[in-house]
Short mmCIF file of C-alpha atoms and ligand atoms in Angstrom, two decimals:
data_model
loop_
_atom_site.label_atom_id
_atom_site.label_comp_id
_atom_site.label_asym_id
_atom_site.label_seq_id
_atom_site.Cartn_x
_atom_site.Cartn_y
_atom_site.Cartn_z
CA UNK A 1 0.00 0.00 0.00
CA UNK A 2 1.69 3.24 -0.95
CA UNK A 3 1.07 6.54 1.00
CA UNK A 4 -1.40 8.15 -1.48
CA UNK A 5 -3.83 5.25 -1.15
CA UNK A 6 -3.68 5.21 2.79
CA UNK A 7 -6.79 7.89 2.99
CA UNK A 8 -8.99 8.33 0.87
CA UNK A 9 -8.64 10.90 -2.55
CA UNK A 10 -11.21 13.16 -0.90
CA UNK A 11 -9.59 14.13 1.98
CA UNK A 12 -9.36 17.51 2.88
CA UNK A 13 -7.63 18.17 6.34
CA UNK A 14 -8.37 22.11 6.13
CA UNK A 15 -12.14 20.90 6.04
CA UNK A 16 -12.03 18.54 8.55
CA UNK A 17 -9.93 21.01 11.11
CA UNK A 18 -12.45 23.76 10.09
CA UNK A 19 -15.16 21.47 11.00
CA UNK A 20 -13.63 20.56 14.26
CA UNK A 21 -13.02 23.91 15.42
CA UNK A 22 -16.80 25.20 15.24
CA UNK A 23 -18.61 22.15 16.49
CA UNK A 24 -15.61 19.80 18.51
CA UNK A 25 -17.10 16.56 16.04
CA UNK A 26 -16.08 15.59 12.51
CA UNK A 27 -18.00 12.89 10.46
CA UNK A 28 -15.82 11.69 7.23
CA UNK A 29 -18.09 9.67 5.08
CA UNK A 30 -14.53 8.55 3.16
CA UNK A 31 -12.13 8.77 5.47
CA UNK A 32 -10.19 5.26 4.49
CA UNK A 33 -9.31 4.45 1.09
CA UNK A 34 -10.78 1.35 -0.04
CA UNK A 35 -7.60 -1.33 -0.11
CA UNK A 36 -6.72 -0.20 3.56
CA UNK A 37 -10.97 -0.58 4.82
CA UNK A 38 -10.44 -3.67 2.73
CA UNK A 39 -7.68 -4.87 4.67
CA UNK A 40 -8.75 -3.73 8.07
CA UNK A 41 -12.52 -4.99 7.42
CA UNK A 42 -10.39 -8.60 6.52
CA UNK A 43 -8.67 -8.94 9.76
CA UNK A 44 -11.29 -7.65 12.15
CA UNK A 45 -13.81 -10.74 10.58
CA UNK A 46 -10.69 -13.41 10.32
CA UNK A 47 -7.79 -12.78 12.17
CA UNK A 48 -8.65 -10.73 14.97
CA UNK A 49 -9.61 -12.47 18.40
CA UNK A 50 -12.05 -10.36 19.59
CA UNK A 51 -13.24 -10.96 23.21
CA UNK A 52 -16.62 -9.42 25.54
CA UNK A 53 -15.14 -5.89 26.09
CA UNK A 54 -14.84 -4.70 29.84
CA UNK A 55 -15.77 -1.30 31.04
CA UNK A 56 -12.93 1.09 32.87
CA UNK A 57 -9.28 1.57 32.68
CA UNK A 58 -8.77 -0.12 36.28
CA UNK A 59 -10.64 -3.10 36.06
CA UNK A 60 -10.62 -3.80 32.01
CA UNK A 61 -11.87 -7.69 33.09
CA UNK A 62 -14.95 -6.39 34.60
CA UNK A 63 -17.82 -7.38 32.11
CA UNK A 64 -20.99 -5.20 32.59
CA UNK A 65 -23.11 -6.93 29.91
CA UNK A 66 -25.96 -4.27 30.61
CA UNK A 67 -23.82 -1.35 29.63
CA UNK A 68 -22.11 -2.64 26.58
CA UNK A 69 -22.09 -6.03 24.52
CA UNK A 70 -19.74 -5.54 21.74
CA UNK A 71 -16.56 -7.40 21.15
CA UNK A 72 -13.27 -6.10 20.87
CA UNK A 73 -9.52 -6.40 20.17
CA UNK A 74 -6.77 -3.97 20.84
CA UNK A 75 -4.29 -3.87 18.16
CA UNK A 76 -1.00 -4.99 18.16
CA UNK A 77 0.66 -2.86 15.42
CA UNK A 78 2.03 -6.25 13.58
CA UNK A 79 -0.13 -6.50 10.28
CA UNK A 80 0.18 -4.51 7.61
CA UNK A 81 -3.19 -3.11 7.48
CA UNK A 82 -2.60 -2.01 11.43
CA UNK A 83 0.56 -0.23 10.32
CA UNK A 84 -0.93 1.79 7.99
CA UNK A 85 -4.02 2.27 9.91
CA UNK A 86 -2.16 3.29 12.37
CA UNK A 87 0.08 5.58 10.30
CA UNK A 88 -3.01 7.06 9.02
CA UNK A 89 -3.87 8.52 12.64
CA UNK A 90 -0.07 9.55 12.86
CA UNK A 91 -0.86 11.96 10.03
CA UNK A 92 -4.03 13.39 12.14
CA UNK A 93 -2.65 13.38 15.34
CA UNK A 94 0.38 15.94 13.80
CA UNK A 95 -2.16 17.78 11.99
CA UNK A 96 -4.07 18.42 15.53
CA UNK A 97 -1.19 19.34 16.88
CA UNK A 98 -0.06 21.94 14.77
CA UNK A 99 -3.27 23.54 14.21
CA UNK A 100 -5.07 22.92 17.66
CA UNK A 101 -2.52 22.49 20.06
CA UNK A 102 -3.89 19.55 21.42
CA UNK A 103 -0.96 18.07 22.77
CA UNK A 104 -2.09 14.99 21.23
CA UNK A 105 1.10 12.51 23.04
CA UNK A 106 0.05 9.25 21.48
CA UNK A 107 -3.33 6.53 20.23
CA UNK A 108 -4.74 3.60 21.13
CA UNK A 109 -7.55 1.62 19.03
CA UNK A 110 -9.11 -1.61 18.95
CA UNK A 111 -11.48 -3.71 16.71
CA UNK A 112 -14.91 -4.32 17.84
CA UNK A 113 -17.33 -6.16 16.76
CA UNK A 114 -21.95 -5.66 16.56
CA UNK A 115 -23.40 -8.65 16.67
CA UNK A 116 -27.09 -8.42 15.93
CA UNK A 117 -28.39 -7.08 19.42
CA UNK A 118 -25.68 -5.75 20.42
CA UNK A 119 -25.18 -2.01 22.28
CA UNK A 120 -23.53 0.41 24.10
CA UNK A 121 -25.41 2.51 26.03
CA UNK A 122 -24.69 6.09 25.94
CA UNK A 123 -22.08 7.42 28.29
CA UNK A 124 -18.87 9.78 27.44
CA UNK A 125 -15.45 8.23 26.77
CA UNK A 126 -13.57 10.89 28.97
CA UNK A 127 -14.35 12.42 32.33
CA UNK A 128 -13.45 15.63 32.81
CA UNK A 129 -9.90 15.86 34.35
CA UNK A 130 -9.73 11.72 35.36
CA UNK A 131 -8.70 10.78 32.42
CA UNK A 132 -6.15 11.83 29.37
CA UNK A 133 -8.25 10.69 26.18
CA UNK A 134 -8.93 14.22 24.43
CA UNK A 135 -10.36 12.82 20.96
CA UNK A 136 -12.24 9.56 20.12
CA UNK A 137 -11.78 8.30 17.06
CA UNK A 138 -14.47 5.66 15.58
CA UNK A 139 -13.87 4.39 12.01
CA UNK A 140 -16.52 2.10 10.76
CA UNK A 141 -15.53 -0.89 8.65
CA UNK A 142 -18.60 -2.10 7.11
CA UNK A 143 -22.06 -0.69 5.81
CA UNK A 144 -25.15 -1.37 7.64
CA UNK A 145 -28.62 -1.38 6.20
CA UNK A 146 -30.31 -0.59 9.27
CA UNK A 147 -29.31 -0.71 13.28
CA UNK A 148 -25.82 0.07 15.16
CA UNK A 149 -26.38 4.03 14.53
CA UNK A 150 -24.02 6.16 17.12
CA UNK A 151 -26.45 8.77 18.27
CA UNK A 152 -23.91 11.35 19.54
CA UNK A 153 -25.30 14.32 22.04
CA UNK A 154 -24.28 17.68 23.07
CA UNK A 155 -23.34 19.02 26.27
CA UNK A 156 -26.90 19.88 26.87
CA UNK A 157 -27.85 16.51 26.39
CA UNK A 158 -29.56 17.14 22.83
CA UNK A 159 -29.06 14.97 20.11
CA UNK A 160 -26.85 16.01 17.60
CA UNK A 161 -27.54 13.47 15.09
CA UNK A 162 -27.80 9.55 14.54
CA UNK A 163 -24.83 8.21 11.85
CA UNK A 164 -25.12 5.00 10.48
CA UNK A 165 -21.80 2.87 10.04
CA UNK A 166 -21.02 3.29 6.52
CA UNK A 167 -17.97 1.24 5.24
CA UNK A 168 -14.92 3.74 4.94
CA UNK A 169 -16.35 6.81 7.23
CA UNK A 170 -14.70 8.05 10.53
CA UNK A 171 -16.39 10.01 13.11
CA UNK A 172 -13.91 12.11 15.21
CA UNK A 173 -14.97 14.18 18.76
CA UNK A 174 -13.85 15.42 21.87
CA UNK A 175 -13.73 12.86 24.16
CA UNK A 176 -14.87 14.88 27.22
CA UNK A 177 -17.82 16.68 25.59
CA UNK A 178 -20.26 14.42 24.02
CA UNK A 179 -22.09 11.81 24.86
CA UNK A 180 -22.88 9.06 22.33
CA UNK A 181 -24.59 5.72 22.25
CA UNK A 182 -24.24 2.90 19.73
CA UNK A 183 -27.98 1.51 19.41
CA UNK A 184 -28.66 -1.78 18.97
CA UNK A 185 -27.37 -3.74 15.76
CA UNK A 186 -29.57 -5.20 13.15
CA UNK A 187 -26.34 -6.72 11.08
CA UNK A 188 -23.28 -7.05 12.33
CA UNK A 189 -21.09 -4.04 12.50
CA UNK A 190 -16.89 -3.76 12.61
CA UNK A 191 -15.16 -0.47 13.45
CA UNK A 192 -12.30 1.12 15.01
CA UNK A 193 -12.74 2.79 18.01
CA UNK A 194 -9.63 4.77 19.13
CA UNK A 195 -8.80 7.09 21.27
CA UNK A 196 -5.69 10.34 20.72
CA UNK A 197 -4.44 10.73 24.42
CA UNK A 198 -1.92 13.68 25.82
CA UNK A 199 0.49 12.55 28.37
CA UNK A 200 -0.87 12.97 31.95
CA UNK A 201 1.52 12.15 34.67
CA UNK A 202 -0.88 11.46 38.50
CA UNK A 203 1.46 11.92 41.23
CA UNK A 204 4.37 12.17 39.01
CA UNK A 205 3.49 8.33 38.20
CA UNK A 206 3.01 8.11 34.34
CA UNK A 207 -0.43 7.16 33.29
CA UNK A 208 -0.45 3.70 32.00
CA UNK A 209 -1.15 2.82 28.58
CA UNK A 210 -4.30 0.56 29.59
C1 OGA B 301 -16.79 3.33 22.10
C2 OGA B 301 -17.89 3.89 21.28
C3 OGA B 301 -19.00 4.16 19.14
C4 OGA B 301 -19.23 3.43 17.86
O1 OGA B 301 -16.23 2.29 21.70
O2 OGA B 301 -16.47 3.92 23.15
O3 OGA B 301 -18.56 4.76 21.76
O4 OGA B 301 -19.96 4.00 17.01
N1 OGA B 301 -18.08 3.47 20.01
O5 OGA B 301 -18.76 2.31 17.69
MN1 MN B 302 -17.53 5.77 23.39
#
């Protein structure tokens, strides 16, 4: 895969940092070109080993089936398609920098995986000051007919708007400010969800990676 194939032809990072700077979200409806969604779609459906996902950073183990049900994987940076995933990000995450002074220190992501039924009730990926994940990150690797839509809500608690997973499209937001809820899948439904992190030190302890 060469570098002008990693994102897709229509990307525009002026539009999507203009974007991000008057609301705080971003959706791209062709954010990954079609080999690397190819790729990535490939591994999440037959190499990945994607387990019940836990809830929290302290206790990752903890299940709480009634909060979430999806599946997921954290990558491990050794395919091909992860590297250039991964790469990809590495491009946004120096863009953000530069023109938001975000800080941005480094990103973590993992597969996951809709079964039919499956949810994750709505909730916000960072609390305020507890946590150093400034912007989520969702790719979606697959189309959906119908089902898995991330409703994503202001600070007021208003809904923004419902997105349904289209294959290629990215959905990008501040991690402390919205709530969002994936609603229940009708087919199954693969994404990235990932998370651009700045480097807070508790106590002078580093914050650990997971
Ligand atoms: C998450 C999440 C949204 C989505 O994994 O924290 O909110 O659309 N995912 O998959
Ligand atoms: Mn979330």
């Amino acid at each position: 895969m060469s570098d002008a194939v990693l994102a897709s032809d229509a990307l525009n990072f002026d539009a999507i940092i203009a974007a991000f700077y008057q609301h705080g979200w971003v959706w791209l409806p062709h954010f990954l070109s079609n080999e690397l969604n190819t790729a990535l779609l490939h591994e999440a459906q037959h190499n990945a080993n994607l387990t019940p996902a836990g809830i929290g950073r302290q206790n990752a183990h903890q299940l709480n089936q009634q909060i979430r049900r999806d599946a997921t994987q954290w990558f491990d940076g050794q395919s091909d398609a992860q590297q250039h995933y991964l790469a990809l990000m590495a491009r946004l995450q120096l863009i953000f920098n530069r023109r938001c002074f975000l800080g941005l220190f480094d990103f973590e992501c993992h597969f996951a995986r809709y079964n039919k039924g499956d949810y994750y009730q709505k909730h916000v990926d960072a609390f305020s000051g507890r946590s150093n994940r400034v912007l989520t990150t969702v790719s979606y690797l697959n189309s959906v007919s119908a089902g898995g839509e991330l409703a994503l809500y202001d600070e007021q608690d208003q809904l923004i708007d419902r997105f349904r997973p289209t294959a290629g499209s990215l959905v990008l937001f501040e991690s402390e400010r919205f709530p969002h809820e994936v609603l229940p899948a009708l087919d199954v439904r693969y994404s990235i969800a990932g998370w651009f992190r700045k480097n807070a030190s508790i106590n002078g302890v580093l914050d650990p990676a997971s």
